[in-house]
CSV table of N, CA, C and O in Angstrom, one decimal:
chain,number,residue,atom,x,y,z
A,1,MET,N,14.2,20.2,12.9
A,1,MET,CA,13.3,18.9,12.9
A,1,MET,C,12.2,18.8,12.1
A,1,MET,O,11.7,19.3,11.9
A,2,THR,N,12.3,17.6,12.2
A,2,THR,CA,11.6,16.9,11.0
A,2,THR,C,10.8,15.9,11.0
A,2,THR,O,10.8,15.7,12.5
A,3,SER,N,9.6,16.1,11.1
A,3,SER,CA,8.1,15.2,11.5
A,3,SER,C,7.8,13.7,10.9
A,3,SER,O,8.7,13.4,9.8
A,4,LYS,N,7.9,13.1,11.9
A,4,LYS,CA,8.3,12.0,11.8
A,4,LYS,C,6.7,11.2,11.1
A,4,LYS,O,7.1,10.2,10.4
A,5,THR,N,5.8,12.1,11.3
A,5,THR,CA,5.0,11.7,9.8
A,5,THR,C,5.2,12.0,9.0
A,5,THR,O,5.6,13.0,8.5
A,6,THR,N,4.6,11.6,8.2
A,6,THR,CA,3.9,11.7,6.9
A,6,THR,C,2.7,12.0,6.6
A,6,THR,O,1.7,11.2,7.1
A,7,ASN,N,2.1,13.1,5.6
A,7,ASN,CA,0.9,13.1,5.1
A,7,ASN,C,0.8,12.1,3.4
A,7,ASN,O,1.1,12.4,2.6
A,8,LYS,N,-0.3,10.8,4.1
A,8,LYS,CA,-0.6,9.7,3.0
A,8,LYS,C,-1.2,10.3,2.0
A,8,LYS,O,-1.0,9.6,1.3
A,9,PHE,N,-2.2,11.6,2.8
A,9,PHE,CA,-3.3,11.7,1.5
A,9,PHE,C,-3.2,13.1,1.5
A,9,PHE,O,-2.8,13.9,2.1
A,10,SER,N,-3.2,13.4,-0.1
A,10,SER,CA,-3.6,14.9,-0.6
A,10,SER,C,-4.5,16.0,0.7
A,10,SER,O,-5.2,15.5,0.6
A,11,PRO,N,-4.1,17.2,0.3
A,11,PRO,CA,-5.0,18.0,0.8
A,11,PRO,C,-6.4,17.8,0.5
A,11,PRO,O,-7.4,17.9,0.9
A,12,GLU,N,-6.8,17.3,-1.1
A,12,GLU,CA,-8.3,17.3,-1.7
A,12,GLU,C,-8.7,15.8,-1.1
A,12,GLU,O,-9.8,16.0,-1.2
A,13,VAL,N,-8.0,15.4,-0.9
A,13,VAL,CA,-8.7,13.8,-0.4
A,13,VAL,C,-8.6,13.9,0.9
A,13,VAL,O,-9.6,13.5,1.5
A,14,ARG,N,-8.0,14.6,1.5
A,14,ARG,CA,-8.5,14.6,3.2
A,14,ARG,C,-9.7,15.4,3.3
A,14,ARG,O,-10.5,15.5,4.2
A,15,ALA,N,-9.9,16.8,2.3
A,15,ALA,CA,-11.4,17.5,2.3
A,15,ALA,C,-12.1,16.6,2.3
A,15,ALA,O,-13.4,16.9,3.0
A,16,ARG,N,-12.2,16.1,1.2
A,16,ARG,CA,-13.1,14.9,1.0
A,16,ARG,C,-13.7,14.5,1.6
A,16,ARG,O,-14.9,14.0,2.1
A,17,ALA,N,-12.5,13.7,2.6
A,17,ALA,CA,-12.7,12.7,4.1
A,17,ALA,C,-13.2,13.1,5.0
A,17,ALA,O,-14.6,13.2,5.0
A,18,VAL,N,-13.2,14.6,4.8
A,18,VAL,CA,-14.0,15.0,6.5
A,18,VAL,C,-15.2,15.4,6.2
A,18,VAL,O,-16.8,15.6,6.7
A,19,ARG,N,-15.3,16.3,4.3
A,19,ARG,CA,-17.0,16.0,4.1
A,19,ARG,C,-17.6,15.2,4.1
A,19,ARG,O,-19.0,14.9,4.6
A,20,MET,N,-17.1,13.8,3.5
A,20,MET,CA,-18.2,12.6,3.8
A,20,MET,C,-18.2,12.2,5.4
A,20,MET,O,-19.9,12.1,5.1
A,21,VAL,N,-17.6,12.2,5.8
A,21,VAL,CA,-17.5,12.4,7.5
A,21,VAL,C,-18.9,12.8,8.0
A,21,VAL,O,-20.1,12.5,8.3
A,22,LEU,N,-18.9,14.1,7.3
A,22,LEU,CA,-20.4,15.4,7.9
A,22,LEU,C,-21.4,14.8,7.7
A,22,LEU,O,-22.3,15.3,7.8
A,23,GLU,N,-21.2,14.6,6.1
A,23,GLU,CA,-22.4,13.7,5.7
A,23,GLU,C,-23.5,12.7,5.9
A,23,GLU,O,-24.0,12.5,6.2
A,24,ARG,N,-22.4,11.5,6.5
A,24,ARG,CA,-22.7,10.6,6.7
A,24,ARG,C,-23.3,10.5,8.5
A,24,ARG,O,-23.8,10.3,9.4
A,25,GLU,N,-22.7,11.6,9.1
A,25,GLU,CA,-23.0,11.8,10.4
A,25,GLU,C,-24.6,12.0,11.1
A,25,GLU,O,-24.9,11.2,11.8
A,26,LYS,N,-25.5,12.3,9.3
A,26,LYS,CA,-26.8,12.5,9.8
A,26,LYS,C,-27.6,11.0,10.0
A,26,LYS,O,-28.4,10.7,10.4
A,27,GLU,N,-26.6,10.1,9.6
A,27,GLU,CA,-27.3,8.2,9.4
A,27,GLU,C,-26.6,8.0,10.5
A,27,GLU,O,-27.0,6.4,10.7
A,28,HIS,N,-26.2,8.2,11.4
A,28,HIS,CA,-25.4,7.8,12.5
A,28,HIS,C,-25.7,8.5,13.7
A,28,HIS,O,-26.4,9.6,13.3
A,29,THR,N,-25.3,7.5,15.0
A,29,THR,CA,-26.2,8.3,15.8
A,29,THR,C,-25.3,9.2,16.2
A,29,THR,O,-25.3,10.0,17.6
A,30,SER,N,-23.9,9.2,16.5
A,30,SER,CA,-22.8,10.8,16.1
A,30,SER,C,-22.0,10.7,15.0
A,30,SER,O,-21.8,9.5,14.2
A,31,ARG,N,-20.5,11.7,15.3
A,31,ARG,CA,-19.5,11.6,14.6
A,31,ARG,C,-18.5,10.3,14.3
A,31,ARG,O,-18.6,10.0,13.1
A,32,TRP,N,-18.1,9.6,15.6
A,32,TRP,CA,-17.8,8.5,15.6
A,32,TRP,C,-17.6,7.6,14.8
A,32,TRP,O,-17.0,6.9,13.7
A,33,PRO,N,-19.1,6.7,14.7
A,33,PRO,CA,-19.4,5.9,13.8
A,33,PRO,C,-19.1,6.6,12.5
A,33,PRO,O,-19.0,5.5,10.9
A,34,ALA,N,-19.6,7.4,12.1
A,34,ALA,CA,-19.5,8.0,10.4
A,34,ALA,C,-17.8,8.1,9.9
A,34,ALA,O,-17.5,7.5,9.0
A,35,ALA,N,-17.2,8.5,11.3
A,35,ALA,CA,-15.6,8.7,11.4
A,35,ALA,C,-15.0,7.3,10.7
A,35,ALA,O,-14.0,6.8,9.9
A,36,VAL,N,-15.6,6.5,11.6
A,36,VAL,CA,-15.1,4.7,11.6
A,36,VAL,C,-15.3,4.2,9.9
A,36,VAL,O,-14.3,3.6,9.5
A,37,SER,N,-16.6,4.6,9.8
A,37,SER,CA,-17.2,4.1,8.7
A,37,SER,C,-16.0,4.7,7.3
A,37,SER,O,-16.2,3.5,6.1
A,38,ILE,N,-16.1,5.7,7.2
A,38,ILE,CA,-15.3,6.4,6.0
A,38,ILE,C,-13.7,6.2,6.5
A,38,ILE,O,-13.1,5.6,5.2
A,39,ALA,N,-13.3,6.1,7.3
A,39,ALA,CA,-11.7,5.8,7.6
A,39,ALA,C,-11.6,4.3,7.2
A,39,ALA,O,-10.5,4.2,6.4
A,40,ALA,N,-12.8,3.4,7.4
A,40,ALA,CA,-12.5,1.9,6.7
A,40,ALA,C,-12.5,2.2,5.1
A,40,ALA,O,-11.6,1.6,4.4
A,41,ARG,N,-13.2,3.2,4.5
A,41,ARG,CA,-13.4,2.9,3.1
A,41,ARG,C,-12.2,3.0,2.4
A,41,ARG,O,-11.9,3.0,1.4
A,42,ILE,N,-11.5,4.9,3.2
A,42,ILE,CA,-10.3,5.3,2.6
A,42,ILE,C,-8.9,4.5,3.3
A,42,ILE,O,-7.6,5.4,2.6
A,43,GLY,N,-8.8,3.5,4.6
A,43,GLY,CA,-7.6,3.2,4.6
A,43,GLY,C,-6.8,4.5,5.3
A,43,GLY,O,-5.3,4.0,5.4
A,44,CYS,N,-7.4,5.2,6.4
A,44,CYS,CA,-6.7,5.9,7.0
A,44,CYS,C,-7.4,5.3,9.2
A,44,CYS,O,-8.3,5.3,9.0
A,45,ALA,N,-7.1,6.2,10.1
A,45,ALA,CA,-7.0,6.3,11.1
A,45,ALA,C,-8.3,6.5,11.2
A,45,ALA,O,-8.9,7.6,11.0
A,46,SER,N,-9.3,6.2,11.9
A,46,SER,CA,-10.8,7.0,12.4
A,46,SER,C,-10.4,7.7,13.4
A,46,SER,O,-11.0,9.2,12.8
A,47,GLN,N,-9.3,7.7,14.3
A,47,GLN,CA,-9.0,9.1,14.7
A,47,GLN,C,-8.8,10.1,14.3
A,47,GLN,O,-9.4,11.3,15.2
A,48,ALA,N,-8.1,9.9,13.1
A,48,ALA,CA,-7.3,11.2,12.2
A,48,ALA,C,-8.7,11.7,12.0
A,48,ALA,O,-8.9,13.5,11.7
A,49,LEU,N,-10.1,11.2,11.9
A,49,LEU,CA,-11.0,11.5,10.6
A,49,LEU,C,-11.8,12.4,11.9
A,49,LEU,O,-12.9,13.4,11.9
A,50,HIS,N,-12.0,11.7,12.6
A,50,HIS,CA,-12.9,12.4,13.6
A,50,HIS,C,-12.4,13.4,14.6
A,50,HIS,O,-12.9,14.6,15.0
A,51,GLU,N,-11.0,14.1,14.6
A,51,GLU,CA,-10.5,15.1,15.1
A,51,GLU,C,-10.9,15.8,13.9
A,51,GLU,O,-10.9,17.3,13.5
């Protein structure tokens, strides 16, 4: 059975987004606001980056 979801972003883009969240985490009170900020920039769900 195949997954109903597709990977919209390449592995390189996903890795960069995670790095950006981890870098921005220092500027925010927690990881969540950093994930929300980066997710809005690249057009993905905040929850995906937070996990």
